[in-house]
CSV table of C-alpha atoms in Angstrom, one decimal:
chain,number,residue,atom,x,y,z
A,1,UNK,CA,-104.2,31.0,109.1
A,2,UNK,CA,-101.4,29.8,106.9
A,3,UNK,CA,-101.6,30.1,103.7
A,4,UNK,CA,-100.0,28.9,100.1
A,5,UNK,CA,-100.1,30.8,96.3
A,6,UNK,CA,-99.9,28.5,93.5
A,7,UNK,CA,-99.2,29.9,89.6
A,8,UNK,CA,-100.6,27.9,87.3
A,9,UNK,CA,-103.3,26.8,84.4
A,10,UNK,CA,-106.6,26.2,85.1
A,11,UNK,CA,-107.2,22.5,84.0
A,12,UNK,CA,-111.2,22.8,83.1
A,13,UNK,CA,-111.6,18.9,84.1
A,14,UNK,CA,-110.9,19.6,87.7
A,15,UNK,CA,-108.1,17.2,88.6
A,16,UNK,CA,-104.5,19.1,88.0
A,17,UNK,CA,-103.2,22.6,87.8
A,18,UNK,CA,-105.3,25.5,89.9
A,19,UNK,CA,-107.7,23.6,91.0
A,20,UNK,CA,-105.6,20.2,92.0
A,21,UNK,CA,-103.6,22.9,93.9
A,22,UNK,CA,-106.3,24.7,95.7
A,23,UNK,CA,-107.7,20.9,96.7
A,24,UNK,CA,-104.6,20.0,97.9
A,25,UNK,CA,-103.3,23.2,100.4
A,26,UNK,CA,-107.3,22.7,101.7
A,27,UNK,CA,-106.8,19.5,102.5
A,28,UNK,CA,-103.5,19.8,104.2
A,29,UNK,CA,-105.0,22.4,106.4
A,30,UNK,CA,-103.5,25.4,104.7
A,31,UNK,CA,-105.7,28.3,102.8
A,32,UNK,CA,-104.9,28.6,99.1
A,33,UNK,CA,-104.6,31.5,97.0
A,34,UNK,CA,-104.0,31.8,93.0
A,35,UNK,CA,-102.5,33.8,90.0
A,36,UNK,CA,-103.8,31.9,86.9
A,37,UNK,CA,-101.3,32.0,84.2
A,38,UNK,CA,-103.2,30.3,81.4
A,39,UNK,CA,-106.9,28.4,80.6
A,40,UNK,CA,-107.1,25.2,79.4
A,41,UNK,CA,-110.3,23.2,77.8
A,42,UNK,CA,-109.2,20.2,78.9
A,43,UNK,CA,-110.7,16.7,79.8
A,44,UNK,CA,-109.4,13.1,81.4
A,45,UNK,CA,-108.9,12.5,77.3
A,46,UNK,CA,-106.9,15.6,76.3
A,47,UNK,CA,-106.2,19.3,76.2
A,48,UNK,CA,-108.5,21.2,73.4
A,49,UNK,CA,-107.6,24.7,73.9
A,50,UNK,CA,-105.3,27.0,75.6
A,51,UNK,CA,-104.9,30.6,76.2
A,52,UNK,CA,-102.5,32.3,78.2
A,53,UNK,CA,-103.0,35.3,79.8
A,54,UNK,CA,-100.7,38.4,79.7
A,55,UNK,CA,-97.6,38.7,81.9
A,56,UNK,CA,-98.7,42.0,83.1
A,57,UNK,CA,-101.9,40.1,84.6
A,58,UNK,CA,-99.8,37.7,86.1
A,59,UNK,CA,-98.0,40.0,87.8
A,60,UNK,CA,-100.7,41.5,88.8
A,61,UNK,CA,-102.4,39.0,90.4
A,62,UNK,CA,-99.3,37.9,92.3
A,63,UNK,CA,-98.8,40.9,93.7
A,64,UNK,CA,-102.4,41.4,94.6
A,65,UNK,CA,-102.3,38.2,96.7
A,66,UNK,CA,-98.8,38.7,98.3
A,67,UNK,CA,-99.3,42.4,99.4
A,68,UNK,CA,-102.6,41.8,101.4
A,69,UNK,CA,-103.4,38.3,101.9
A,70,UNK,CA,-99.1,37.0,102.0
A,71,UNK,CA,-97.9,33.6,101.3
A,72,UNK,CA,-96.1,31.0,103.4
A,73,UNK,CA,-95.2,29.2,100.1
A,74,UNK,CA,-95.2,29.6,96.5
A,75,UNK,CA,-95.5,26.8,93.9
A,76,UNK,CA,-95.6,27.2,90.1
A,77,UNK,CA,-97.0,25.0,87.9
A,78,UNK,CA,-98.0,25.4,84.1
A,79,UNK,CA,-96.7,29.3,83.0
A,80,UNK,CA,-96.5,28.4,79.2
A,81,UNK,CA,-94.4,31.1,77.7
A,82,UNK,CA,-91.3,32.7,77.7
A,83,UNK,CA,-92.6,36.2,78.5
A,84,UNK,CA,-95.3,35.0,81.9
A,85,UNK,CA,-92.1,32.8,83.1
A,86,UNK,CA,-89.7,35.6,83.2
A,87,UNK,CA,-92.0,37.9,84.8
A,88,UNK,CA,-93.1,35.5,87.2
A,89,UNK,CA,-89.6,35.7,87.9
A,90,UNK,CA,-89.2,38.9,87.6
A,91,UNK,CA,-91.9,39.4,90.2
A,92,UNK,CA,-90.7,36.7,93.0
A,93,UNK,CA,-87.2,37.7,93.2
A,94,UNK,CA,-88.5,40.9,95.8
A,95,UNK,CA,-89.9,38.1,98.0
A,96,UNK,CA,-87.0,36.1,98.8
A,97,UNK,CA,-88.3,35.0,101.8
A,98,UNK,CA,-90.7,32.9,100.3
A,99,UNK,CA,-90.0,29.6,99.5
A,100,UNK,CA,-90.7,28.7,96.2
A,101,UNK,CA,-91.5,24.9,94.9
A,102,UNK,CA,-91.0,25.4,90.9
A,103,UNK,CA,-92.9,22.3,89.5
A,104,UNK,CA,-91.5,22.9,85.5
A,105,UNK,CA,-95.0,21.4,83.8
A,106,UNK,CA,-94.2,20.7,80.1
A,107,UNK,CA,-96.3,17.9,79.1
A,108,UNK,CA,-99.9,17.0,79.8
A,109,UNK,CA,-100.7,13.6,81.4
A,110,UNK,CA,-102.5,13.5,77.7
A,111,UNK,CA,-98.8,14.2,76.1
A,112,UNK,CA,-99.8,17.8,74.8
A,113,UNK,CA,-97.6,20.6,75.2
A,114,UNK,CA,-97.6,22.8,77.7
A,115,UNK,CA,-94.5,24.8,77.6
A,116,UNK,CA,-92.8,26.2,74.5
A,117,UNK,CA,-88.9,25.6,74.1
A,118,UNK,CA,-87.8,28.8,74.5
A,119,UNK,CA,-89.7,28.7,78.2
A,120,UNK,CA,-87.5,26.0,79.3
A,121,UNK,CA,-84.5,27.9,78.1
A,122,UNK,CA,-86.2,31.0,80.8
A,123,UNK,CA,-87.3,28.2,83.1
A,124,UNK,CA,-83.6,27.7,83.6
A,125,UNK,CA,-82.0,31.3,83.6
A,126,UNK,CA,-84.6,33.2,85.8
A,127,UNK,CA,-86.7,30.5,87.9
A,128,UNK,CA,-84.7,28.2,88.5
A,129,UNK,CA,-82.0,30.2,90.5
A,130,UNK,CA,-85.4,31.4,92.9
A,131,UNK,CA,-86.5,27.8,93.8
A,132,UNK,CA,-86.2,26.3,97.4
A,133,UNK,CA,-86.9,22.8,95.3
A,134,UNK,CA,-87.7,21.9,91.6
A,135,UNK,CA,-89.7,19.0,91.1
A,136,UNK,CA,-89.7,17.6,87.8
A,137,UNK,CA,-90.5,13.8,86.3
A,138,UNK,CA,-88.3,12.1,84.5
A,139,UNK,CA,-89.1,13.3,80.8
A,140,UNK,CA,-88.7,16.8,82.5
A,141,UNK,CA,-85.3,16.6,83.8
A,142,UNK,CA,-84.2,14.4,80.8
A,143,UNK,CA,-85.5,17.9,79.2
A,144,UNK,CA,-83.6,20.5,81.4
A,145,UNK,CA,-80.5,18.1,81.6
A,146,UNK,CA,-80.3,16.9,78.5
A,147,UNK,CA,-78.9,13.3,79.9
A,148,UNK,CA,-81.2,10.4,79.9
A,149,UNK,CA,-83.2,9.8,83.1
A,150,UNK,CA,-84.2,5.9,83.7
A,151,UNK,CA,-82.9,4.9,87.0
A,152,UNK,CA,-82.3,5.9,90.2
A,153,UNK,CA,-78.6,6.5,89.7
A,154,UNK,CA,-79.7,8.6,86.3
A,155,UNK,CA,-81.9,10.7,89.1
A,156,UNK,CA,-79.4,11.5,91.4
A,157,UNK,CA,-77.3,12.5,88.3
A,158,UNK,CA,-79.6,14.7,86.8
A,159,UNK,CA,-80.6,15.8,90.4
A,160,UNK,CA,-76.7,16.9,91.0
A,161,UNK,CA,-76.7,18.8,87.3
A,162,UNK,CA,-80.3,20.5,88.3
A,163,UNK,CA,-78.7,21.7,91.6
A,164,UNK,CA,-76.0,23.6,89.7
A,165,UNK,CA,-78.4,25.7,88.0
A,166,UNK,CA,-79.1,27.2,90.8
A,167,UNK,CA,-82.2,26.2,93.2
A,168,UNK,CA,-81.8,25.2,96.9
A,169,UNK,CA,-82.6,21.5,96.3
A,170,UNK,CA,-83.9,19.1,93.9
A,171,UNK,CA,-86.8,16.5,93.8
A,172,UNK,CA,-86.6,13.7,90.6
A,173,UNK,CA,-89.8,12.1,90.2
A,174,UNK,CA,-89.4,8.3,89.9
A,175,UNK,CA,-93.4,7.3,88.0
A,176,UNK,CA,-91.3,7.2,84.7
A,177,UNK,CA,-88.3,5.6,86.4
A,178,UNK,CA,-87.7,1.8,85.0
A,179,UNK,CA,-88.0,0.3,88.1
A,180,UNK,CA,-90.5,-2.2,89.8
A,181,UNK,CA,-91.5,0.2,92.6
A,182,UNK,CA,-91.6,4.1,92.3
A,183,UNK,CA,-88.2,6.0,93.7
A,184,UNK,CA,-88.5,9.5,94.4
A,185,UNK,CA,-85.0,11.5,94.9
A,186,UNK,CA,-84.2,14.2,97.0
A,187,UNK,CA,-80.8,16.3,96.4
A,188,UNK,CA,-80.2,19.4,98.7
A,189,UNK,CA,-76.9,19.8,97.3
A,190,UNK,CA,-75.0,18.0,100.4
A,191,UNK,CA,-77.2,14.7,101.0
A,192,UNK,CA,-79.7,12.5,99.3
A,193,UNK,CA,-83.2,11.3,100.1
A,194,UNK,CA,-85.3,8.9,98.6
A,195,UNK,CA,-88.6,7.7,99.2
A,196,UNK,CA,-89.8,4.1,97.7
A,197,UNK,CA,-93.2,3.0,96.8
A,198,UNK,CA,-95.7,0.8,94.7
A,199,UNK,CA,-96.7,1.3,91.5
A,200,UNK,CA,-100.3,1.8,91.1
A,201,UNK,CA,-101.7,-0.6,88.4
A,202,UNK,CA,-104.3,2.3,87.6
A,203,UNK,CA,-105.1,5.2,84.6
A,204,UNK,CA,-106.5,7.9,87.1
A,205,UNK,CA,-102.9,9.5,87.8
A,206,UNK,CA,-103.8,12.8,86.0
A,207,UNK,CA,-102.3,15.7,88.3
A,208,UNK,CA,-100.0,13.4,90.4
A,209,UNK,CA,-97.3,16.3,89.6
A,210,UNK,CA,-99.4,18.9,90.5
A,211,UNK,CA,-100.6,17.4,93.4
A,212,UNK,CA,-97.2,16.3,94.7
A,213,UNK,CA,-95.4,19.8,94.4
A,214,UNK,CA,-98.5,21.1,95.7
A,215,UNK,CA,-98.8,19.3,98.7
A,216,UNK,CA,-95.0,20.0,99.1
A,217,UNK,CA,-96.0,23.7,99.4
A,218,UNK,CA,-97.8,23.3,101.6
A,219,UNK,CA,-95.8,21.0,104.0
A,220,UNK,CA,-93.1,24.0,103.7
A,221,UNK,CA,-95.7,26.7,104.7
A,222,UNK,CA,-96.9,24.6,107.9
A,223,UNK,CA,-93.0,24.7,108.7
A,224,UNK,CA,-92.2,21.2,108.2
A,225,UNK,CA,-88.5,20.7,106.6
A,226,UNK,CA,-88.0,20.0,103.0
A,227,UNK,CA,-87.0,16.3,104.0
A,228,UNK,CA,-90.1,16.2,105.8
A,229,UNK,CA,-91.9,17.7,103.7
A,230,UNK,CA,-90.9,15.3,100.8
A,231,UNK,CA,-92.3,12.2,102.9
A,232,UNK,CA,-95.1,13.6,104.1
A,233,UNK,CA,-96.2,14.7,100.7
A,234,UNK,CA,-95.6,11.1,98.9
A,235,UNK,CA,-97.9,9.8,101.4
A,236,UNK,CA,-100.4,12.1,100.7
A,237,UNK,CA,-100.1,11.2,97.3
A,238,UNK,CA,-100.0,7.5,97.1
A,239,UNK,CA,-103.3,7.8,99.1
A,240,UNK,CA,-105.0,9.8,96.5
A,241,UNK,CA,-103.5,8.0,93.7
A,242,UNK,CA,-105.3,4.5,95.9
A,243,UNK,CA,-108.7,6.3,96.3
A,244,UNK,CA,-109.1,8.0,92.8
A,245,UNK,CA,-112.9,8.4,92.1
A,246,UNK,CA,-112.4,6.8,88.5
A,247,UNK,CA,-114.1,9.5,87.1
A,248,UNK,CA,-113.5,10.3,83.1
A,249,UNK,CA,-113.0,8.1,80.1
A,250,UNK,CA,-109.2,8.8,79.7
A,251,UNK,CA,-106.6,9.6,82.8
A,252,UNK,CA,-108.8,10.7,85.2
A,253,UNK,CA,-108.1,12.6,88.5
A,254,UNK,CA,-106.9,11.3,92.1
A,255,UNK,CA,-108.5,12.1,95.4
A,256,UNK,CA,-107.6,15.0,97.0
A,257,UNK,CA,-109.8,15.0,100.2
A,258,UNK,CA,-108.8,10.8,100.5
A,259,UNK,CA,-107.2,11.9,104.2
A,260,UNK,CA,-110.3,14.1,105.7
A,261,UNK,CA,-113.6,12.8,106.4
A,262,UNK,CA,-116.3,15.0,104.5
């Protein structure tokens, strides 16, 4: 059985971090495993509350997984601090087999925070360098760039300055790109990719980045290439985002199991 670990929040709504992750690997066919890094009290409107847990029960966790059950990918989504990021990193660099999809999470679909500023300053430095692929948005890799990020040609940019920090390849997310359809770009440090698609006219995108790096993660565990992996995964995604229950009163989740009949 293959299988996928993903590091991340618990989103108590149900439609991003651990559980969008866990929904997504079982719906690609692969069997999902998790280190919870922090717990949120969090609806379609907005995040309430957070705790994060220790490092050392981070680490723990990871460990737990990858010594018994194994992993055919990593992905990391919400980690919150400075301290859980570093020893997340700490942690993964003895499995360097593994590849890793680093999905930096920062802000909430709601706009709250989810990562303090010195975290992106270890999100850089010590995860960064691990990554087969980091997948941020826009607003993300305006954030680790410092450059603005509003068109294609602003992607590929900040996609080339992301690769020199050190991961294997690079994925800018084009939802907060200003252009009529959605452009995805794919820098592996020789070539670009990009994948094009429509924009939704819908609210229930919450966990779209979750999903996405997710599904990537999976895609790399079943053996498929990172290009390949990259198209496969938008499709999977612009289905979800197309069959979204429309559950909630604010941003509400997109359907995970859209491509399996259950």
């Amino acid at each position: 059985m293959v299988t996928a670990l993903t590091i991340a929040g618990s989103d108590s709504g149900g439609g991003a971090g651990i559980q969008a992750d866990i929904k997504t690997f079982e719906a690609l066919g692969v069997f999902g495993t998790s280190a919870l890094t922090a717990i949120t009290a969090q609806n379609t409107r907005g995040v309430r509350a957070v705790e994060i847990l220790s490092p050392s029960m981070v680490s723990a966790q990871i460990l737990a997984v990858i010594e018994d059950i194994g992993a055919g990918a990593i992905k990391t989504g919400m980690l919150g601090t400075h301290d859980v990021v570093e020893t997340v990193a700490a942690t993964l660099r003895d499995w360097p087999a593994i590849p890793l999809v680093v999905d930096p999470v920062m802000v909430a679909k709601s706009r709250d925070r989810l990562l303090s500023d010195d975290a992106v300053q270890g999100l850089v430095r010590h995860l960064l360098p691990l990554a087969a692929v980091v997948t941020p948005n826009g607003p993300e890799a305006e954030v680790l760039t410092g450059h603005p990020v509003r068109t294609p040609a602003d992607a590929r940019d900040a996609a080339r300055r992301l690769h020199d920090m050190g991961p294997a390849a690079v994925i800018v997310k084009g939802g907060h790109l200003e252009t009529p359809d959605v452009v995805d770009v794919l820098f592996d440090g020789t070539d670009f990719h990009e994948v094009r698609g429509p924009r939704h006219a819908t609210r229930h995108t919450h966990g779209t980045g979750c999903t996405f790096a997710a599904a990537i993660a999976a895609h790399l565990a079943l053996g498929h290439s990172l290009p390949d992996a990259f198209r496969r995964s938008r499709a999977y995604l612009d289905g979800a985002i197309r069959h979204a229950p429309g559950i909630g009163h604010g941003a509400g989740p997109v359907a995970h199991f859209w491509n399996r009949a259950i």
